[in-house]
């Protein structure tokens, strides 16, 4: 019999869980006899019963974060293998399908079920006119992925409490993701002394920017950035915590409240109104846990799933210079005009002659749709195929995120609040070439993974 080729390591674990034996394994390609094609089904995303007994959807395992995490788990137990065995719901075109449980997490971190919005009474009620901005934002952030395009994560009804008064964020921000409606994320300190023009930021601008400290031979190196998204979690790129970067140093600490990396104490700048504005001293917190996305491959030039979370060993303070940014409230690429402006910021190079910048800098970048971005990466020396979980911005001469900005945020100003819509992934060399946009991991596509990973 001719062998059937499965190009996913997930298929191997599913077949092992079912007591089957692979005929041959070659790197990530796994060959099985033709008789394993039983249970072939014609369509995906049909209703099924999950191994937990609840409702689920029959999908490709790569579309099911909970079960994929079991596949990638280095210390799988017999219970894990049994869960994989019970979850198999057939094959489609040689691909293994699993019954993905419909569990999800609500915007305020509570467990819920991914169901049609009309089956979730309290979310439906929140949309009845007149609808407040806070209710609309909560429902938008409740979206989840399932066979039903109108799915929401339905959990306990949110408490009908008014937004906290100004200044109370210091007491309410926790390890869990902040609720944008509380105005405790995505806001600069309102001091009215922003620097106008140039590439340097105001001293209190983008207070969610962090620097990862890498240690090698007792020396500290600053190689990547990231974004504070809660009191204990940082969002960064997968290539900043896995792969070749580890040969340079070990990610050890998170530095918060930084402005000028060349200065060891508080930083000061002259403001327009006269006088100076100074930061407090930086805060350095050790890294407790590094969490790359389970599907990130450090050696793949495509940089798919180039996203990671870092959990710090203690809570970050909430100050004028240290605050979390909001996660995206909607898919920014849907009906987005090309003139939409994003912002990238960090300590990357500001010219082709630099490796990095001492001072926190920023740049405005236009949104570039895939139809325009892809040709720039289809030339002979690149040959990279972009996918729907990446977003492009830039392509303007001299304007780009660059070395040292890796892992940092691509930001969108939604009203008064900033949202992190992308994570700096890769771009042209040298930076800022005309008509070659930078490529960013699209955060909206990873909201389910982020919410299910963040713990109190």
CSV table of C-alpha atoms in Angstrom, one decimal:
chain,number,residue,atom,x,y,z
A,1,UNK,CA,0.0,0.0,0.0
A,2,UNK,CA,1.2,3.5,-0.7
A,3,UNK,CA,1.8,5.7,2.3
A,4,UNK,CA,-0.4,8.6,3.3
A,5,UNK,CA,1.6,11.7,4.1
A,6,UNK,CA,0.6,13.8,7.1
A,7,UNK,CA,2.6,17.0,7.3
A,8,UNK,CA,1.7,17.8,10.9
A,9,UNK,CA,3.3,16.4,14.1
A,10,UNK,CA,-0.1,16.7,15.7
A,11,UNK,CA,-1.3,13.7,13.6
A,12,UNK,CA,1.4,11.6,15.1
A,13,UNK,CA,0.3,12.2,18.6
A,14,UNK,CA,-3.3,11.6,17.7
A,15,UNK,CA,-2.5,8.3,16.2
A,16,UNK,CA,-0.2,7.4,19.1
A,17,UNK,CA,-3.1,8.2,21.4
A,18,UNK,CA,-5.3,5.8,19.4
A,19,UNK,CA,-2.7,3.0,19.7
A,20,UNK,CA,-1.6,3.3,16.1
A,21,UNK,CA,2.0,3.1,14.9
A,22,UNK,CA,3.6,5.3,12.3
A,23,UNK,CA,5.2,3.6,9.4
A,24,UNK,CA,7.9,6.2,9.0
A,25,UNK,CA,8.8,9.6,10.5
A,26,UNK,CA,11.0,12.0,8.6
A,27,UNK,CA,11.6,15.3,10.5
A,28,UNK,CA,8.1,16.8,10.7
A,29,UNK,CA,6.6,14.5,8.0
A,30,UNK,CA,4.8,11.5,9.2
A,31,UNK,CA,3.7,8.6,7.0
A,32,UNK,CA,0.9,6.3,7.8
A,33,UNK,CA,-0.7,3.3,5.9
A,34,UNK,CA,-3.7,4.0,3.7
A,35,UNK,CA,-6.0,2.1,6.1
A,36,UNK,CA,-5.8,4.9,8.6
A,37,UNK,CA,-8.0,7.0,6.3
A,38,UNK,CA,-11.1,5.6,7.9
A,39,UNK,CA,-13.4,8.2,9.5
A,40,UNK,CA,-12.9,10.5,6.5
A,41,UNK,CA,-15.5,13.2,6.6
A,42,UNK,CA,-16.6,15.7,3.9
A,43,UNK,CA,-16.8,18.8,5.9
A,44,UNK,CA,-15.2,20.6,8.8
A,45,UNK,CA,-16.6,22.6,11.7
A,46,UNK,CA,-19.6,20.5,12.4
A,47,UNK,CA,-21.1,20.2,15.9
A,48,UNK,CA,-19.7,17.3,18.1
A,49,UNK,CA,-19.3,16.3,21.7
A,50,UNK,CA,-15.9,17.3,23.3
A,51,UNK,CA,-14.0,14.9,25.5
A,52,UNK,CA,-15.1,16.9,28.5
A,53,UNK,CA,-18.7,16.1,27.6
A,54,UNK,CA,-19.6,19.6,26.5
A,55,UNK,CA,-20.4,21.0,23.1
A,56,UNK,CA,-17.6,21.3,20.6
A,57,UNK,CA,-16.8,21.9,16.9
A,58,UNK,CA,-15.0,19.4,14.6
A,59,UNK,CA,-12.0,21.3,13.2
A,60,UNK,CA,-8.4,21.0,12.1
A,61,UNK,CA,-6.3,20.6,15.3
A,62,UNK,CA,-4.3,23.7,14.4
A,63,UNK,CA,-7.5,25.7,14.9
A,64,UNK,CA,-8.0,24.3,18.4
A,65,UNK,CA,-5.7,26.0,20.9
A,66,UNK,CA,-6.6,23.8,24.0
A,67,UNK,CA,-5.8,20.5,22.2
A,68,UNK,CA,-2.9,21.9,20.3
A,69,UNK,CA,-1.4,22.9,23.7
A,70,UNK,CA,-1.7,19.2,24.7
A,71,UNK,CA,0.1,18.1,21.6
A,72,UNK,CA,3.0,20.5,22.2
A,73,UNK,CA,3.2,19.7,25.9
A,74,UNK,CA,6.6,18.2,26.6
A,75,UNK,CA,5.4,16.1,29.7
A,76,UNK,CA,2.1,14.7,28.4
A,77,UNK,CA,0.4,12.4,30.8
A,78,UNK,CA,-1.8,9.4,30.1
A,79,UNK,CA,-4.8,11.6,30.8
A,80,UNK,CA,-3.6,14.0,28.1
A,81,UNK,CA,-3.3,11.2,25.6
A,82,UNK,CA,-6.8,9.9,26.5
A,83,UNK,CA,-8.2,13.4,26.0
A,84,UNK,CA,-6.6,13.5,22.5
A,85,UNK,CA,-7.9,10.0,21.7
A,86,UNK,CA,-11.5,10.9,22.7
A,87,UNK,CA,-11.3,14.2,20.8
A,88,UNK,CA,-10.6,12.7,17.4
A,89,UNK,CA,-13.7,13.3,15.2
A,90,UNK,CA,-12.4,12.1,11.8
A,91,UNK,CA,-10.2,13.2,8.9
A,92,UNK,CA,-10.5,15.5,6.0
A,93,UNK,CA,-8.2,15.2,3.0
A,94,UNK,CA,-5.8,13.4,5.2
A,95,UNK,CA,-5.8,16.0,7.9
A,96,UNK,CA,-6.7,14.9,11.4
A,97,UNK,CA,-9.8,16.6,12.9
A,98,UNK,CA,-10.5,17.0,16.6
A,99,UNK,CA,-13.6,18.0,18.5
A,100,UNK,CA,-12.5,21.3,19.9
A,101,UNK,CA,-14.3,22.3,23.2
A,102,UNK,CA,-16.1,25.5,23.0
A,103,UNK,CA,-14.5,26.9,26.2
A,104,UNK,CA,-13.2,30.5,26.1
A,105,UNK,CA,-12.5,33.4,28.4
A,106,UNK,CA,-14.6,36.6,28.7
A,107,UNK,CA,-13.0,40.0,28.5
A,108,UNK,CA,-12.8,40.1,32.3
A,109,UNK,CA,-11.0,36.7,32.4
A,110,UNK,CA,-14.0,34.5,33.5
A,111,UNK,CA,-14.4,31.1,31.8
A,112,UNK,CA,-17.3,30.8,29.4
A,113,UNK,CA,-18.7,29.0,26.4
A,114,UNK,CA,-18.3,30.1,22.7
A,115,UNK,CA,-21.9,30.2,21.5
A,116,UNK,CA,-24.2,32.3,19.2
A,117,UNK,CA,-24.7,35.8,20.6
A,118,UNK,CA,-28.5,35.3,20.5
A,119,UNK,CA,-28.1,32.4,23.0
A,120,UNK,CA,-26.3,34.6,25.5
A,121,UNK,CA,-29.0,36.6,27.1
A,122,UNK,CA,-27.0,39.2,29.1
A,123,UNK,CA,-24.8,40.1,26.0
A,124,UNK,CA,-27.9,40.4,23.9
A,125,UNK,CA,-29.4,42.7,26.5
A,126,UNK,CA,-26.3,44.9,26.5
A,127,UNK,CA,-26.8,45.6,22.8
A,128,UNK,CA,-30.4,46.8,23.2
A,129,UNK,CA,-30.7,50.6,22.5
A,130,UNK,CA,-29.6,52.9,23.9
A,131,UNK,CA,-26.3,51.1,23.9
A,132,UNK,CA,-23.4,52.6,25.9
A,133,UNK,CA,-19.9,52.7,24.5
A,134,UNK,CA,-18.8,50.6,27.4
A,135,UNK,CA,-21.4,47.9,26.6
A,136,UNK,CA,-20.5,47.9,22.9
A,137,UNK,CA,-16.8,47.6,23.7
A,138,UNK,CA,-17.5,44.6,26.1
A,139,UNK,CA,-19.5,42.8,23.5
A,140,UNK,CA,-16.9,43.4,20.8
A,141,UNK,CA,-14.2,42.0,23.1
A,142,UNK,CA,-16.4,39.0,23.7
A,143,UNK,CA,-16.0,37.6,20.2
A,144,UNK,CA,-14.7,34.1,19.9
A,145,UNK,CA,-14.0,31.7,17.0
A,146,UNK,CA,-16.3,28.8,16.2
A,147,UNK,CA,-18.3,27.4,13.3
A,148,UNK,CA,-20.8,30.2,13.9
A,149,UNK,CA,-19.6,33.6,12.7
A,150,UNK,CA,-21.7,35.4,15.3
A,151,UNK,CA,-20.1,33.6,18.3
A,152,UNK,CA,-19.3,35.3,21.6
A,153,UNK,CA,-17.8,34.0,24.8
A,154,UNK,CA,-20.7,33.8,27.1
A,155,UNK,CA,-19.8,33.6,30.8
A,156,UNK,CA,-21.0,35.2,34.0
A,157,UNK,CA,-22.7,38.6,33.4
A,158,UNK,CA,-20.2,41.4,34.1
A,159,UNK,CA,-20.9,43.4,37.2
A,160,UNK,CA,-22.8,46.6,36.5
A,161,UNK,CA,-20.3,48.9,38.3
A,162,UNK,CA,-19.5,52.4,37.1
A,163,UNK,CA,-16.0,53.1,35.8
A,164,UNK,CA,-13.5,53.7,38.6
A,165,UNK,CA,-12.8,57.4,39.4
A,166,UNK,CA,-9.7,59.0,38.1
A,167,UNK,CA,-6.6,57.8,39.9
A,168,UNK,CA,-8.1,54.5,41.1
A,169,UNK,CA,-6.4,52.4,38.4
A,170,UNK,CA,-3.5,52.0,40.7
A,171,UNK,CA,-5.7,49.9,43.0
A,172,UNK,CA,-7.7,48.0,40.3
A,173,UNK,CA,-5.0,46.9,37.8
A,174,UNK,CA,-4.1,43.2,38.4
A,175,UNK,CA,-2.4,40.3,36.7
A,176,UNK,CA,-5.6,39.9,34.6
A,177,UNK,CA,-6.2,41.9,31.5
A,178,UNK,CA,-7.7,45.4,32.2
A,179,UNK,CA,-11.2,46.2,31.0
A,180,UNK,CA,-10.8,49.1,28.4
A,181,UNK,CA,-14.1,50.6,29.6
A,182,UNK,CA,-12.4,51.3,33.0
A,183,UNK,CA,-9.9,53.6,31.2
A,184,UNK,CA,-7.1,51.8,33.0
A,185,UNK,CA,-5.3,50.8,29.8
A,186,UNK,CA,-4.0,52.6,26.7
A,187,UNK,CA,-3.8,56.1,28.2
A,188,UNK,CA,-0.8,58.3,28.5
A,189,UNK,CA,-0.5,60.5,31.6
A,190,UNK,CA,-2.4,63.6,30.8
A,191,UNK,CA,0.3,66.2,31.5
A,192,UNK,CA,0.0,68.3,28.4
A,193,UNK,CA,3.7,68.7,27.6
A,194,UNK,CA,4.2,66.4,24.6
A,195,UNK,CA,7.2,66.9,22.4
A,196,UNK,CA,6.1,68.0,18.9
A,197,UNK,CA,8.1,66.9,15.8
A,198,UNK,CA,11.2,64.7,15.5
A,199,UNK,CA,11.4,61.0,16.5
A,200,UNK,CA,11.8,61.2,20.2
A,201,UNK,CA,8.7,60.6,22.3
A,202,UNK,CA,7.5,62.7,25.2
A,203,UNK,CA,9.0,61.4,28.4
A,204,UNK,CA,5.7,60.0,29.6
A,205,UNK,CA,4.5,58.8,26.2
A,206,UNK,CA,3.7,55.1,25.6
A,207,UNK,CA,4.1,54.1,29.3
A,208,UNK,CA,3.5,50.4,28.4
A,209,UNK,CA,6.8,50.1,26.5
A,210,UNK,CA,9.2,47.7,28.2
A,211,UNK,CA,12.7,46.5,27.5
A,212,UNK,CA,13.8,42.9,27.9
A,213,UNK,CA,17.1,42.5,29.7
A,214,UNK,CA,19.2,39.6,28.4
A,215,UNK,CA,22.1,38.3,30.6
A,216,UNK,CA,25.3,36.8,29.2
A,217,UNK,CA,28.6,36.5,31.1
A,218,UNK,CA,27.2,38.7,33.8
A,219,UNK,CA,26.6,41.5,31.2
A,220,UNK,CA,23.1,43.0,30.5
A,221,UNK,CA,22.1,43.3,26.8
A,222,UNK,CA,19.0,45.1,25.5
A,223,UNK,CA,17.9,43.3,22.4
A,224,UNK,CA,14.1,43.4,22.3
A,225,UNK,CA,11.1,45.3,23.5
A,226,UNK,CA,7.5,44.6,24.3
A,227,UNK,CA,4.2,45.9,25.7
A,228,UNK,CA,2.8,45.8,29.2
A,229,UNK,CA,-0.7,44.4,28.8
A,230,UNK,CA,-1.6,43.8,32.5
A,231,UNK,CA,0.0,44.1,35.9
A,232,UNK,CA,2.1,41.0,35.4
A,233,UNK,CA,2.1,40.2,31.7
A,234,UNK,CA,4.2,41.5,28.8
A,235,UNK,CA,3.4,40.9,25.1
A,236,UNK,CA,6.4,40.4,22.8
A,237,UNK,CA,7.6,38.5,19.8
A,238,UNK,CA,8.3,34.8,19.7
A,239,UNK,CA,11.8,35.4,18.2
A,240,UNK,CA,12.6,37.5,21.2
A,241,UNK,CA,12.4,34.6,23.6
A,242,UNK,CA,13.2,31.5,21.5
A,243,UNK,CA,15.7,30.6,18.8
A,244,UNK,CA,18.8,32.4,17.8
A,245,UNK,CA,18.5,35.2,20.3
A,246,UNK,CA,19.2,32.7,23.1
A,247,UNK,CA,22.8,32.4,21.8
A,248,UNK,CA,23.3,36.0,22.6
A,249,UNK,CA,21.8,36.1,26.1
A,250,UNK,CA,19.1,34.7,28.3
A,251,UNK,CA,15.9,36.8,28.8
A,252,UNK,CA,16.1,37.5,32.5
A,253,UNK,CA,14.4,40.8,33.5
A,254,UNK,CA,11.7,43.2,32.4
A,255,UNK,CA,12.7,46.9,32.5
A,256,UNK,CA,9.8,49.3,32.9
A,257,UNK,CA,9.5,53.1,33.0
A,258,UNK,CA,12.6,53.5,30.7
A,259,UNK,CA,13.3,56.6,28.5
A,260,UNK,CA,17.0,57.0,28.0
A,261,UNK,CA,18.9,53.7,28.2
A,262,UNK,CA,22.3,55.6,28.3
A,263,UNK,CA,21.3,57.2,31.6
A,264,UNK,CA,21.4,55.2,34.8
A,265,UNK,CA,19.1,57.4,36.9
A,266,UNK,CA,15.8,59.3,36.3
A,267,UNK,CA,15.6,61.0,32.9
A,268,UNK,CA,14.7,64.6,32.4
A,269,UNK,CA,13.6,66.6,29.3
A,270,UNK,CA,12.9,70.3,28.7
A,271,UNK,CA,9.1,70.9,28.1
A,272,UNK,CA,7.5,73.5,25.9
A,273,UNK,CA,6.1,75.5,28.8
A,274,UNK,CA,9.6,75.8,30.3
A,275,UNK,CA,11.3,73.9,33.0
A,276,UNK,CA,11.9,70.1,32.9
A,277,UNK,CA,9.9,67.0,33.3
A,278,UNK,CA,11.5,64.0,34.9
A,279,UNK,CA,10.8,60.3,35.1
A,280,UNK,CA,10.9,58.3,38.3
A,281,UNK,CA,13.7,55.7,38.4
A,282,UNK,CA,13.2,52.6,36.2
A,283,UNK,CA,11.7,49.4,37.7
A,284,UNK,CA,13.3,46.1,37.0
A,285,UNK,CA,11.3,42.9,37.6
A,286,UNK,CA,12.6,39.3,37.1
A,287,UNK,CA,10.9,37.1,34.6
A,288,UNK,CA,8.9,34.3,36.1
A,289,UNK,CA,7.7,32.5,33.0
A,290,UNK,CA,8.3,32.7,29.3
A,291,UNK,CA,5.3,31.5,27.1
A,292,UNK,CA,5.9,31.3,23.3
A,293,UNK,CA,2.9,30.6,21.1
A,294,UNK,CA,2.7,26.8,20.8
A,295,UNK,CA,2.8,27.0,17.0
A,296,UNK,CA,5.8,29.3,16.7
A,297,UNK,CA,8.7,27.8,14.9
A,298,UNK,CA,12.0,29.8,15.5
A,299,UNK,CA,13.7,28.5,12.4
A,300,UNK,CA,10.9,29.2,9.9
A,301,UNK,CA,11.5,32.3,7.7
A,302,UNK,CA,7.8,32.8,7.5
A,303,UNK,CA,7.7,33.9,11.2
A,304,UNK,CA,4.2,32.6,11.6
A,305,UNK,CA,2.8,32.9,15.2
A,306,UNK,CA,5.7,35.2,16.1
A,307,UNK,CA,4.2,36.1,19.4
A,308,UNK,CA,4.8,35.4,23.1
A,309,UNK,CA,3.8,36.3,26.6
A,310,UNK,CA,6.1,36.9,29.5
A,311,UNK,CA,4.9,36.6,33.1
A,312,UNK,CA,6.8,38.8,35.6
A,313,UNK,CA,7.6,37.6,39.1
A,314,UNK,CA,5.7,40.4,40.7
A,315,UNK,CA,3.1,43.1,39.9
A,316,UNK,CA,4.2,46.2,38.0
A,317,UNK,CA,3.4,49.5,39.7
A,318,UNK,CA,0.8,51.8,38.0
A,319,UNK,CA,2.4,55.3,37.6
A,320,UNK,CA,2.6,58.1,35.0
A,321,UNK,CA,5.4,56.2,33.4
A,322,UNK,CA,4.3,52.6,33.8
A,323,UNK,CA,0.8,51.6,32.5
A,324,UNK,CA,-0.7,48.8,30.4
A,325,UNK,CA,-1.9,49.1,26.8
A,326,UNK,CA,-5.3,47.9,25.7
A,327,UNK,CA,-5.7,44.8,23.5
A,328,UNK,CA,-7.5,45.4,20.1
A,329,UNK,CA,-11.3,45.8,20.4
A,330,UNK,CA,-11.9,44.8,16.7
A,331,UNK,CA,-10.1,43.5,13.6
A,332,UNK,CA,-8.5,46.7,12.4
A,333,UNK,CA,-8.0,45.3,8.9
A,334,UNK,CA,-11.7,45.0,8.2
A,335,UNK,CA,-12.9,48.0,6.1
A,336,UNK,CA,-9.7,49.9,7.0
A,337,UNK,CA,-8.7,52.6,4.5
A,338,UNK,CA,-5.1,52.8,3.4
A,339,UNK,CA,-4.7,56.2,5.1
A,340,UNK,CA,-5.2,54.7,8.5
A,341,UNK,CA,-2.1,55.6,10.7
A,342,UNK,CA,-0.4,53.3,13.1
A,343,UNK,CA,2.5,54.0,15.5
A,344,UNK,CA,5.5,52.0,16.3
A,345,UNK,CA,7.8,52.8,19.2
A,346,UNK,CA,10.9,51.5,21.0
A,347,UNK,CA,14.6,51.8,21.2
A,348,UNK,CA,15.4,50.6,17.7
A,349,UNK,CA,17.7,52.3,15.2
A,350,UNK,CA,16.6,55.6,13.8
A,351,UNK,CA,19.0,55.6,10.9
A,352,UNK,CA,20.8,52.9,8.9
A,353,UNK,CA,24.1,53.7,10.6
A,354,UNK,CA,22.8,52.8,14.1
A,355,UNK,CA,22.1,49.5,15.8
A,356,UNK,CA,19.8,51.0,18.4
A,357,UNK,CA,18.7,54.3,19.9
A,358,UNK,CA,19.4,55.3,23.5
A,359,UNK,CA,16.2,57.3,23.7
A,360,UNK,CA,12.6,56.0,23.3
A,361,UNK,CA,11.5,56.9,19.8
A,362,UNK,CA,8.4,56.6,17.7
A,363,UNK,CA,7.2,56.7,14.1
A,364,UNK,CA,3.9,57.0,12.3
A,365,UNK,CA,3.3,54.3,9.7
A,366,UNK,CA,0.5,53.9,7.2
A,367,UNK,CA,-1.5,50.6,7.1
A,368,UNK,CA,-0.7,48.5,4.0
A,369,UNK,CA,-3.2,45.8,2.9
A,370,UNK,CA,-1.8,42.3,2.0
A,371,UNK,CA,-2.5,42.9,-1.7
A,372,UNK,CA,0.1,45.6,-1.8
A,373,UNK,CA,2.4,44.2,0.9
A,374,UNK,CA,2.8,40.6,-0.5
A,375,UNK,CA,4.6,41.6,-3.8
A,376,UNK,CA,7.4,43.2,-1.8
A,377,UNK,CA,8.1,39.8,-0.2
A,378,UNK,CA,7.7,37.7,-3.3
A,379,UNK,CA,11.0,38.8,-4.9
A,380,UNK,CA,13.9,36.4,-5.3
A,381,UNK,CA,15.8,37.3,-2.1
A,382,UNK,CA,12.8,37.1,0.2
A,383,UNK,CA,10.2,34.6,-1.0
A,384,UNK,CA,8.0,34.9,2.1
A,385,UNK,CA,4.3,34.2,1.8
A,386,UNK,CA,2.3,36.4,4.2
A,387,UNK,CA,-0.8,35.0,5.9
A,388,UNK,CA,-3.9,36.3,7.6
A,389,UNK,CA,-2.3,36.5,11.1
A,390,UNK,CA,0.2,39.1,9.9
A,391,UNK,CA,-0.4,42.8,9.3
A,392,UNK,CA,1.8,45.2,7.2
A,393,UNK,CA,2.6,48.9,7.9
A,394,UNK,CA,5.1,51.3,6.5
A,395,UNK,CA,6.9,51.2,3.2
A,396,UNK,CA,7.7,54.9,3.6
A,397,UNK,CA,11.4,55.9,2.9
A,398,UNK,CA,13.2,56.4,6.2
A,399,UNK,CA,10.2,55.4,8.4
A,400,UNK,CA,10.1,51.9,9.9
A,401,UNK,CA,10.4,49.9,13.0
A,402,UNK,CA,14.0,48.6,13.1
A,403,UNK,CA,16.6,46.7,15.0
A,404,UNK,CA,15.9,46.9,18.7
A,405,UNK,CA,12.2,47.4,18.2
A,406,UNK,CA,11.5,43.7,17.8
A,407,UNK,CA,8.7,42.5,20.0
A,408,UNK,CA,7.5,46.1,20.5
A,409,UNK,CA,3.9,47.3,19.7
A,410,UNK,CA,2.3,48.5,16.5
A,411,UNK,CA,-0.3,50.8,18.0
A,412,UNK,CA,-3.7,52.3,16.9
A,413,UNK,CA,-5.2,55.2,18.6
A,414,UNK,CA,-8.9,54.3,19.1
A,415,UNK,CA,-10.4,57.5,20.4
A,416,UNK,CA,-8.3,58.4,23.5
A,417,UNK,CA,-7.0,54.9,24.1
A,418,UNK,CA,-4.1,53.1,22.4
A,419,UNK,CA,-4.5,49.5,21.3
A,420,UNK,CA,-1.7,47.1,20.5
A,421,UNK,CA,-2.8,45.8,17.0
A,422,UNK,CA,0.6,44.3,16.0
A,423,UNK,CA,3.9,43.0,17.4
A,424,UNK,CA,7.1,43.9,15.5
A,425,UNK,CA,8.2,40.7,13.6
A,426,UNK,CA,10.4,41.4,10.6
A,427,UNK,CA,11.0,43.7,7.7
A,428,UNK,CA,13.5,44.8,5.0
A,429,UNK,CA,17.3,45.2,5.5
A,430,UNK,CA,18.2,48.0,5.9
A,431,UNK,CA,15.2,49.4,7.6
A,432,UNK,CA,12.9,52.0,6.0
A,433,UNK,CA,13.2,51.0,2.4
A,434,UNK,CA,10.6,52.5,0.1
A,435,UNK,CA,7.7,50.3,-0.8
A,436,UNK,CA,8.7,47.5,1.5
A,437,UNK,CA,6.5,47.6,4.6
A,438,UNK,CA,7.3,46.0,7.9
A,439,UNK,CA,5.5,42.9,8.9
A,440,UNK,CA,3.8,42.6,12.3
A,441,UNK,CA,2.1,39.7,14.1
A,442,UNK,CA,-1.7,40.6,14.1
A,443,UNK,CA,-2.7,40.6,17.8
A,444,UNK,CA,-6.4,40.4,17.1
A,445,UNK,CA,-6.0,36.8,15.8
A,446,UNK,CA,-4.4,35.7,19.1
A,447,UNK,CA,-6.9,37.2,21.6
A,448,UNK,CA,-8.3,33.8,22.5
A,449,UNK,CA,-4.8,32.4,23.2
A,450,UNK,CA,-3.8,35.5,25.2
A,451,UNK,CA,-7.0,35.5,27.3
A,452,UNK,CA,-6.7,31.8,28.0
A,453,UNK,CA,-3.0,32.0,28.9
A,454,UNK,CA,-3.1,35.0,31.3
A,455,UNK,CA,-3.7,33.8,34.9
A,456,UNK,CA,-4.3,35.7,38.1
